């Protein structure tokens, strides 16, 4: 198995300059750490808790910035789409189209993303079991696009709380054959936790990432920001850029151990004495 | 408070004749029972578990059928919308636009529905707490449309299961001021329970409706079908038409008792000795 | 089916005089309402959150008070037991031995309670599904005591929260054949909600009771107190005595409707068009 | 921080010879791996799902076997207690008294275990949040015994399922100051999953252990058996002895990485840019 990849960037594209600055900083951090990077940012936050929440630069302004990040920094780029019509124009300038968790069951959006031929990263809905992703991936497969990534970002656990079931990471990899990513920063959100905004506990994002890397994921998704406490969205759960090098160093070591003894070697019927499977 | 209303009809519009037949049958049943009826059916099932699942007649074919049901039977009609562009044409021929549970946080869809001036019925997401609906209703209110209905259809409870928290019905009524509906048939779904389709336990739908009516809801939503076991979607949880009269009779009696002693009378600080509120 | 019974009293036996005073008040309230009463109180709160919490009068002091309540007021009495050795002496002076929810899987305690020949009321653990009670009741049945009552008091729902699944009431009645009780006041507890004590929302206790009675339970369990805000335990969820008459009046009417149309009539394969069962 | 310890052994003491054989085998495996071992086995399974389930050798027969394991193999021994009276005699022959998860709120059992002066290992109830263990540990601390270990074994997640929240491991360590253990084999139980017995998925036990060790636990608890499929209890989730060396080797490497970069270094307000704490 290959070394893990980092998918990182600020929650929303705040401006051209901000986007380029953060992308350049992350490029440098990942080069130092010897970790592959996909730059992530959103042009529109389409499901903010309140109308008053800032939503980002918007599609038309963002397209040229995505192109510039790819061209000037040589970074692959990922962004999320919310409506069918967005898929084709976005696919011109990004490498990975992401389906938001709330929308992972919307057939037409999945098919429009698949039709672009780009890699499609589907976030698992907070309301789905790991095995429910079989059908989501199946819709994409049936449409002919097999470049699919699956991302875990936590499951509903009572009200205003999420929990990550680490078993789901191995189950989804085993069942779908897709690379599985842990979204460490959304997994520590507290939905509804701040009243009119989503809360979060950023200090647990490295913990979730460490546990998932020890299980053996294909990559870690973590939103980062130069100054999370002043970010227009997801501040409570984003990592400050200054924390990323230390976190990455530990993850890289854990990844090496995990990949040298794949979880499937422990899970195999032979290793585990399981006669029933 | 006014007597409860029934929102009922088959999960999907299978054909013009099927739609009119079921609407006429339900009109007759509700007239006999003395219960108000809003006819519900979907022109498109946009989030089927698998690509192979039938999705319904589609928007363009459905518009004239909605109009015919309203004209020939005099029934108010409700249907669900999945994309912004659908709101305006649908609003021409139906009385209530419904926002699906998975989409209840999609700001643009909410605003497009609100902009039609029609009543908007928002299903509470399986991933939301009752108080989280404050913000969903707030988006609609802020846009200037105050004809909003809120519907409970169960919350995620572990994997592949839903549970209805009866407190949520009173909480949402109290907090939003909107009429609150219990969706008794989707609440007994087993998401992912049939592998490539959603399962359900229709026999518990009357139970959920009885409990909710005793709490004091504004209405009951229940999908019905002449032959649920042969329906193209949601068969396991739809009620057969033959069961509706018996269920309605009991609900009507429970509603009379519940409305004569509103739950708020038990809940009031005076009644309950609560000094802290 | 017979009219519902009320199981009520203060969470803990605070003193002989307090116990007799509350028992007499409840006897009068229930006589006025025409509702049967079983008096409930605990001689020891064996699982308080903190050592500092008051635990009640204790076993030896309580025995004569239980006897006095039975003799002087003619009321049947229920109390909970925590250790095997308590069952025999307690059974001398009470009518129903109750097994606490946390202890409902402790085989030796169940068997010791069953061996007394008294009615045994088992609270369903917060960690159990309705169908898991089959085995709990099975242990009692196998030991030869078939006078078993099953009580629902909510299931764990994320952290520090409970939810009542109304389907469980019908499922447990159907599967075990035992009378099923709704514990309306413990169901609205917030475990751990007050830091060093358990919180609760007493204003929802009548709501839970109404919903459960509309489903068709055998009885309602509700802890009551003359002054809950000064009670040594469970104050946040106990009902003030002054609220009981109003709540009972509505429950009685709902019960009449529910029992005249048993839920099983809606649930039957014939009524519900279910060919599979 | 010190290297992790393994707490392992068969679910129940089946016979003297079986107990000694497994203890000797585990001693050899752990010596090879360079991992400390505490031998765990139960003299009585006091909460079997059904009366028909085998419960183990019983207290009086077990005492001399515990003593023999300590004397002849030089291993520290852990076992669980269910009633106050068991604590003193058990403490004569074992090093760690364990409080079962269902009983972790029973004050008198906690105090009796604490009074022996032995180390007390409390399993966190499936119905508790990580922070609820503050009060459980507080009861033991207040009684004067500060040799307390806290073990995570999963939290209720809907019906018949458990989930491990990896954040809880760090939270409990931080809040209580106690060593925190992950019980990897009970965490993969499926309570009620086999009808009259508890099911489980042993193949996920190494996965849970890997994730927890990467977070940085003090030890791993894993029930093991020479032939789990023929064990009288917990077979579905116990590891075969043959799987232990491979699992341990990976855990040891992960532990080295985790302890060289304690999670608290990522969690610190400085590292994480958190101004609010």
Short mmCIF file of C-alpha atoms in Angstrom, two decimals, chain A residues 155-157 162-167 170-171 174 187-188 202-204 206-208 210-211 214-215 227 229-230 239-240 243 246-247 250 253-254 256-258 261-263 266-267 271-275, chain D residues 155-157 162-167 170-171 174 187-188 202-204 206-208 210-211 214-215 227 229-230 239-240 243 246-247 250 253-254 256-258 261-263 266-267 271-275:
data_model
loop_
_atom_site.label_atom_id
_atom_site.label_comp_id
_atom_site.label_asym_id
_atom_site.label_seq_id
_atom_site.Cartn_x
_atom_site.Cartn_y
_atom_site.Cartn_z
CA UNK A 155 -21.95 9.31 12.18
CA UNK A 156 -24.82 10.85 14.13
CA UNK A 157 -24.60 9.91 17.82
CA UNK A 162 -20.83 12.71 15.91
CA UNK A 163 -18.74 9.61 16.50
CA UNK A 164 -16.22 7.90 14.22
CA UNK A 165 -16.52 4.12 14.13
CA UNK A 166 -12.98 3.05 13.21
CA UNK A 167 -14.27 -0.30 11.95
CA UNK A 170 -11.67 -1.04 7.07
CA UNK A 171 -15.17 -2.14 6.14
CA UNK A 174 -12.88 -3.99 1.96
CA UNK A 187 -15.42 14.41 12.48
CA UNK A 188 -14.85 16.63 15.51
CA UNK A 202 -10.16 21.03 16.95
CA UNK A 203 -7.91 19.57 19.60
CA UNK A 204 -9.32 16.12 18.85
CA UNK A 206 -5.09 14.97 15.43
CA UNK A 207 -6.35 12.18 17.69
CA UNK A 208 -8.92 11.01 15.13
CA UNK A 210 -3.80 9.13 14.44
CA UNK A 211 -6.32 6.40 15.17
CA UNK A 214 -3.03 3.27 12.57
CA UNK A 215 -5.97 1.37 11.07
CA UNK A 227 -5.99 31.85 11.90
CA UNK A 229 -10.50 31.65 15.22
CA UNK A 230 -11.09 34.36 12.61
CA UNK A 239 -6.27 23.21 12.51
CA UNK A 240 -3.93 26.20 12.58
CA UNK A 243 0.12 22.67 14.07
CA UNK A 246 4.00 18.21 14.10
CA UNK A 247 0.82 16.30 13.41
CA UNK A 250 3.59 11.52 13.81
CA UNK A 253 5.49 7.28 11.33
CA UNK A 254 2.19 5.63 12.26
CA UNK A 256 4.70 3.38 7.98
CA UNK A 257 3.96 0.93 10.81
CA UNK A 258 0.35 0.46 9.69
CA UNK A 261 1.34 -4.77 8.71
CA UNK A 262 -1.88 -4.19 6.82
CA UNK A 263 -4.97 -4.56 8.94
CA UNK A 266 -4.90 -9.34 11.21
CA UNK A 267 -8.38 -9.57 9.74
CA UNK A 271 -4.91 -15.12 11.18
CA UNK A 272 -8.03 -14.77 13.24
CA UNK A 273 -9.12 -18.39 13.46
CA UNK A 274 -12.45 -17.63 11.90
CA UNK A 275 -13.93 -20.72 10.37
CA UNK D 155 -20.82 2.82 24.23
CA UNK D 156 -24.37 1.92 23.22
CA UNK D 157 -25.02 2.91 19.60
CA UNK D 162 -21.48 -0.61 20.43
CA UNK D 163 -19.09 2.03 19.17
CA UNK D 164 -15.75 3.18 20.58
CA UNK D 165 -15.27 6.95 20.65
CA UNK D 166 -11.49 7.30 20.50
CA UNK D 167 -11.70 10.80 21.99
CA UNK D 170 -7.74 10.88 25.90
CA UNK D 171 -10.55 12.61 27.77
CA UNK D 174 -6.85 13.86 31.08
CA UNK D 187 -15.75 -3.40 22.22
CA UNK D 188 -16.50 -5.60 19.21
CA UNK D 202 -13.34 -10.77 16.61
CA UNK D 203 -11.71 -9.70 13.41
CA UNK D 204 -12.16 -6.06 14.42
CA UNK D 206 -6.98 -5.83 16.48
CA UNK D 207 -8.27 -2.79 14.59
CA UNK D 208 -9.73 -1.23 17.74
CA UNK D 210 -4.37 -0.37 16.89
CA UNK D 211 -6.43 2.79 16.84
CA UNK D 214 -2.01 5.17 18.31
CA UNK D 215 -3.98 7.55 20.53
CA UNK D 227 -10.06 -22.34 20.51
CA UNK D 229 -15.21 -21.17 18.63
CA UNK D 230 -15.55 -23.79 21.36
CA UNK D 239 -8.85 -13.79 19.80
CA UNK D 240 -7.23 -17.14 19.14
CA UNK D 243 -3.18 -14.42 16.49
CA UNK D 246 1.30 -10.78 15.23
CA UNK D 247 -1.11 -8.32 16.75
CA UNK D 250 2.28 -4.15 15.45
CA UNK D 253 5.59 -0.43 17.17
CA UNK D 254 2.54 1.84 17.19
CA UNK D 256 6.56 3.44 20.50
CA UNK D 257 5.52 6.08 17.95
CA UNK D 258 2.53 7.20 20.03
CA UNK D 261 4.73 12.11 20.54
CA UNK D 262 2.12 12.11 23.28
CA UNK D 263 -1.31 13.13 22.10
CA UNK D 266 -0.99 17.87 19.80
CA UNK D 267 -3.80 18.74 22.19
CA UNK D 271 0.12 23.57 19.63
CA UNK D 272 -3.45 23.89 18.53
CA UNK D 273 -3.85 27.63 18.53
CA UNK D 274 -6.70 27.49 20.97
CA UNK D 275 -7.10 30.77 22.76
#
